[in-house]
């Protein structure tokens, strides 16, 4: 099965600066519960080349900081992927895990959305289950230079008794560092080839 419609995205307190073009400052929008944070940047990679880096577990494991486990649970449809991810976390958080439904919405721009599904998989020992996460990556070709304009949005409640104000305080730095790690990876010509698809844990796909 081909990967382009199987999302493996990128969130959950992602863990700095971009070198191609500096990212705009993270903007914050007050909302009930977790606030929404937004980060914009231009990455020096084509849209077609960037999508697999965001979608394939093989790529994500190589560039996302702190990943312990990343498993496809199932593929509900050709554009949806249900994923279990366990991550280390920077101080003051303990390790977190999350079950998240990722979906690609094709068109111009391409939008990759993520929605937490915390009850879709049993709790695992040693990690606090993230009770709420949602966000998106909006990707659009930058005319004339082969780059991709990226808008990264996220809202996260990390759970485990961490005050929301504290989680929100750390969110901008984590997003900036995640985007920097992504750019460093797409610039690396020695990165591992990830052309083979990974089966879902339940054997779907």
CSV table of C-alpha atoms in Angstrom, one decimal:
chain,number,residue,atom,x,y,z
A,1,UNK,CA,0.0,0.0,0.0
A,2,UNK,CA,1.3,3.5,-0.8
A,3,UNK,CA,2.0,5.9,2.0
A,4,UNK,CA,0.9,9.3,0.8
A,5,UNK,CA,-2.5,9.0,2.3
A,6,UNK,CA,-1.4,7.5,5.6
A,7,UNK,CA,-0.6,10.2,8.1
A,8,UNK,CA,2.0,10.1,10.7
A,9,UNK,CA,2.2,13.6,11.9
A,10,UNK,CA,3.9,15.5,14.3
A,11,UNK,CA,2.6,16.9,17.5
A,12,UNK,CA,2.2,16.1,21.1
A,13,UNK,CA,4.5,18.6,22.8
A,14,UNK,CA,7.0,18.6,20.0
A,15,UNK,CA,10.3,19.6,20.9
A,16,UNK,CA,16.0,25.5,17.9
A,17,UNK,CA,15.5,28.1,14.9
A,18,UNK,CA,15.1,27.7,11.2
A,19,UNK,CA,18.1,28.5,8.9
A,20,UNK,CA,16.5,28.8,5.5
A,21,UNK,CA,14.0,31.5,6.5
A,22,UNK,CA,13.5,32.4,10.1
A,23,UNK,CA,10.1,31.3,11.4
A,24,UNK,CA,7.6,34.0,12.3
A,25,UNK,CA,7.0,34.3,16.1
A,26,UNK,CA,4.6,31.8,17.5
A,27,UNK,CA,1.2,33.4,17.8
A,28,UNK,CA,-1.2,32.5,20.6
A,29,UNK,CA,-5.0,32.5,20.5
A,30,UNK,CA,-6.9,32.2,23.8
A,31,UNK,CA,-9.5,29.4,23.7
A,32,UNK,CA,-11.5,27.5,26.3
A,33,UNK,CA,-9.1,24.8,27.6
A,34,UNK,CA,-5.7,24.7,25.9
A,35,UNK,CA,-4.9,27.8,23.9
A,36,UNK,CA,-4.1,27.5,20.2
A,37,UNK,CA,-0.5,28.2,19.1
A,38,UNK,CA,0.5,28.9,15.5
A,39,UNK,CA,3.9,28.9,13.8
A,40,UNK,CA,4.6,29.9,10.2
A,41,UNK,CA,7.7,29.2,8.2
A,42,UNK,CA,9.1,28.3,4.8
A,43,UNK,CA,10.9,25.0,4.5
A,44,UNK,CA,13.5,24.4,1.7
A,45,UNK,CA,11.8,21.4,0.3
A,46,UNK,CA,9.0,20.7,-2.2
A,47,UNK,CA,5.5,19.9,-1.1
A,48,UNK,CA,5.8,16.4,-2.7
A,49,UNK,CA,9.0,15.7,-0.8
A,50,UNK,CA,7.8,17.1,2.5
A,51,UNK,CA,4.6,15.0,2.7
A,52,UNK,CA,6.3,11.6,3.2
A,53,UNK,CA,8.6,13.1,5.8
A,54,UNK,CA,5.5,14.1,7.8
A,55,UNK,CA,3.5,10.9,7.1
A,56,UNK,CA,5.9,7.9,7.2
A,57,UNK,CA,6.8,6.4,10.6
A,58,UNK,CA,10.3,5.6,9.3
A,59,UNK,CA,10.9,9.3,8.7
A,60,UNK,CA,9.2,10.6,11.8
A,61,UNK,CA,11.3,8.3,14.1
A,62,UNK,CA,14.5,9.8,12.6
A,63,UNK,CA,13.7,13.5,13.1
A,64,UNK,CA,11.2,14.0,15.9
A,65,UNK,CA,13.0,14.5,19.2
A,66,UNK,CA,12.1,12.2,22.1
A,67,UNK,CA,10.1,9.5,20.3
A,68,UNK,CA,10.2,6.2,22.2
A,69,UNK,CA,7.4,4.3,20.4
A,70,UNK,CA,5.5,5.1,17.3
A,71,UNK,CA,3.0,2.5,16.0
A,72,UNK,CA,0.2,2.5,13.4
A,73,UNK,CA,-2.8,1.0,15.1
A,74,UNK,CA,-5.1,1.0,12.0
A,75,UNK,CA,-6.1,2.8,8.9
A,76,UNK,CA,-9.8,3.6,9.0
A,77,UNK,CA,-9.7,5.0,5.4
A,78,UNK,CA,-7.3,5.8,2.6
A,79,UNK,CA,-6.8,9.3,4.1
A,80,UNK,CA,-6.8,8.4,7.8
A,81,UNK,CA,-4.3,6.8,10.2
A,82,UNK,CA,-4.8,6.0,13.9
A,83,UNK,CA,-1.4,6.2,15.6
A,84,UNK,CA,0.0,5.4,19.1
A,85,UNK,CA,3.0,7.5,20.0
A,86,UNK,CA,4.9,7.4,23.3
A,87,UNK,CA,7.4,10.2,23.9
A,88,UNK,CA,9.9,11.4,26.4
A,89,UNK,CA,9.1,14.9,27.6
A,90,UNK,CA,11.2,17.8,28.7
A,91,UNK,CA,11.2,19.0,32.3
A,92,UNK,CA,8.8,19.4,34.1
A,93,UNK,CA,6.7,16.8,32.3
A,94,UNK,CA,6.9,13.0,32.7
A,95,UNK,CA,6.7,10.7,29.6
A,96,UNK,CA,3.4,11.0,27.7
A,97,UNK,CA,1.6,8.9,25.2
A,98,UNK,CA,-1.2,9.6,22.9
A,99,UNK,CA,-3.6,8.0,20.4
A,100,UNK,CA,-4.3,10.3,17.6
A,101,UNK,CA,-6.3,10.2,14.4
A,102,UNK,CA,-4.4,11.8,11.5
A,103,UNK,CA,-6.1,12.8,8.3
A,104,UNK,CA,-5.0,14.3,5.0
A,105,UNK,CA,-7.4,16.8,3.3
A,106,UNK,CA,-6.1,17.1,-0.3
A,107,UNK,CA,-6.4,20.3,-2.3
A,108,UNK,CA,-4.6,23.5,-2.4
A,109,UNK,CA,-3.3,24.0,0.2
A,110,UNK,CA,-2.9,20.4,1.6
A,111,UNK,CA,-4.1,20.2,5.2
A,112,UNK,CA,-3.0,17.5,7.6
A,113,UNK,CA,-5.2,17.4,10.7
A,114,UNK,CA,-4.8,15.6,14.0
A,115,UNK,CA,-7.4,14.8,16.6
A,116,UNK,CA,-6.7,13.0,19.9
A,117,UNK,CA,-8.6,9.7,20.5
A,118,UNK,CA,-7.4,8.9,24.0
A,119,UNK,CA,-9.9,6.0,24.6
A,120,UNK,CA,-9.1,4.2,21.3
A,121,UNK,CA,-6.3,2.2,22.7
A,122,UNK,CA,-5.6,0.7,26.2
A,123,UNK,CA,-3.5,2.7,28.7
A,124,UNK,CA,0.1,1.6,28.7
A,125,UNK,CA,2.3,1.4,31.8
A,126,UNK,CA,4.9,4.1,32.4
A,127,UNK,CA,3.2,6.9,30.5
A,128,UNK,CA,0.5,9.5,31.2
A,129,UNK,CA,-2.1,9.4,28.4
A,130,UNK,CA,-2.6,12.8,26.8
A,131,UNK,CA,-6.3,13.6,27.3
A,132,UNK,CA,-6.6,16.2,24.5
A,133,UNK,CA,-4.7,17.1,21.5
A,134,UNK,CA,-5.7,18.7,18.2
A,135,UNK,CA,-3.9,20.6,15.5
A,136,UNK,CA,-3.0,20.8,11.8
A,137,UNK,CA,-0.2,21.3,9.3
A,138,UNK,CA,-1.2,23.5,6.3
A,139,UNK,CA,1.2,23.1,3.4
A,140,UNK,CA,1.4,25.2,0.3
A,141,UNK,CA,4.0,25.4,-2.5
A,142,UNK,CA,5.9,28.7,-2.5
A,143,UNK,CA,5.9,30.0,-6.0
A,144,UNK,CA,9.1,30.1,-7.9
A,145,UNK,CA,11.6,28.5,-5.6
A,146,UNK,CA,10.4,25.0,-4.9
A,147,UNK,CA,10.0,25.6,-1.1
A,148,UNK,CA,6.9,24.9,1.0
A,149,UNK,CA,5.1,27.4,3.2
A,150,UNK,CA,4.1,25.7,6.4
A,151,UNK,CA,1.5,26.8,9.0
A,152,UNK,CA,1.7,24.6,12.1
A,153,UNK,CA,-1.2,24.8,14.7
A,154,UNK,CA,-1.6,22.9,17.9
A,155,UNK,CA,-3.5,22.7,21.1
A,156,UNK,CA,-2.5,20.2,23.8
A,157,UNK,CA,-3.6,19.3,27.3
A,158,UNK,CA,-0.7,17.1,28.6
A,159,UNK,CA,-2.7,15.6,31.5
A,160,UNK,CA,-1.1,14.1,34.6
A,161,UNK,CA,-1.8,17.2,36.8
A,162,UNK,CA,0.3,19.6,34.7
A,163,UNK,CA,-1.4,23.0,34.9
A,164,UNK,CA,-2.6,24.2,31.6
A,165,UNK,CA,-0.9,27.6,32.0
A,166,UNK,CA,2.4,25.8,32.4
A,167,UNK,CA,1.9,23.6,29.4
A,168,UNK,CA,1.0,26.6,27.3
A,169,UNK,CA,4.1,28.4,28.5
A,170,UNK,CA,6.3,25.7,27.1
A,171,UNK,CA,4.4,25.2,23.9
A,172,UNK,CA,6.0,27.9,21.7
A,173,UNK,CA,9.6,26.7,22.4
A,174,UNK,CA,8.6,23.1,21.7
A,175,UNK,CA,6.9,24.0,18.4
A,176,UNK,CA,10.0,26.0,17.3
A,177,UNK,CA,12.3,23.2,18.1
A,178,UNK,CA,10.2,20.6,16.3
A,179,UNK,CA,10.1,22.7,13.2
A,180,UNK,CA,13.9,23.2,13.4
A,181,UNK,CA,14.4,19.5,13.7
A,182,UNK,CA,12.2,18.9,10.7
A,183,UNK,CA,14.1,21.4,8.6
A,184,UNK,CA,17.5,19.9,9.6
A,185,UNK,CA,16.2,16.5,8.5
A,186,UNK,CA,14.9,17.5,5.1
A,187,UNK,CA,18.3,19.2,4.4
A,188,UNK,CA,20.2,16.0,5.2
A,189,UNK,CA,21.0,14.1,2.0
A,190,UNK,CA,22.1,11.1,4.1
A,191,UNK,CA,18.8,10.4,5.7
A,192,UNK,CA,17.4,6.8,5.5
A,193,UNK,CA,15.3,5.8,2.6
A,194,UNK,CA,11.8,5.1,3.7
A,195,UNK,CA,10.1,3.9,0.5
A,196,UNK,CA,8.7,0.7,2.1
A,197,UNK,CA,5.2,0.9,3.7
A,198,UNK,CA,4.8,-0.2,7.3
A,199,UNK,CA,1.8,-2.5,8.1
A,200,UNK,CA,-0.7,-1.4,10.6
A,201,UNK,CA,-0.6,-3.1,14.0
A,202,UNK,CA,-3.9,-4.9,13.3
A,203,UNK,CA,-2.7,-5.9,9.8
A,204,UNK,CA,-4.9,-3.4,8.0
A,205,UNK,CA,-3.5,-1.9,4.8
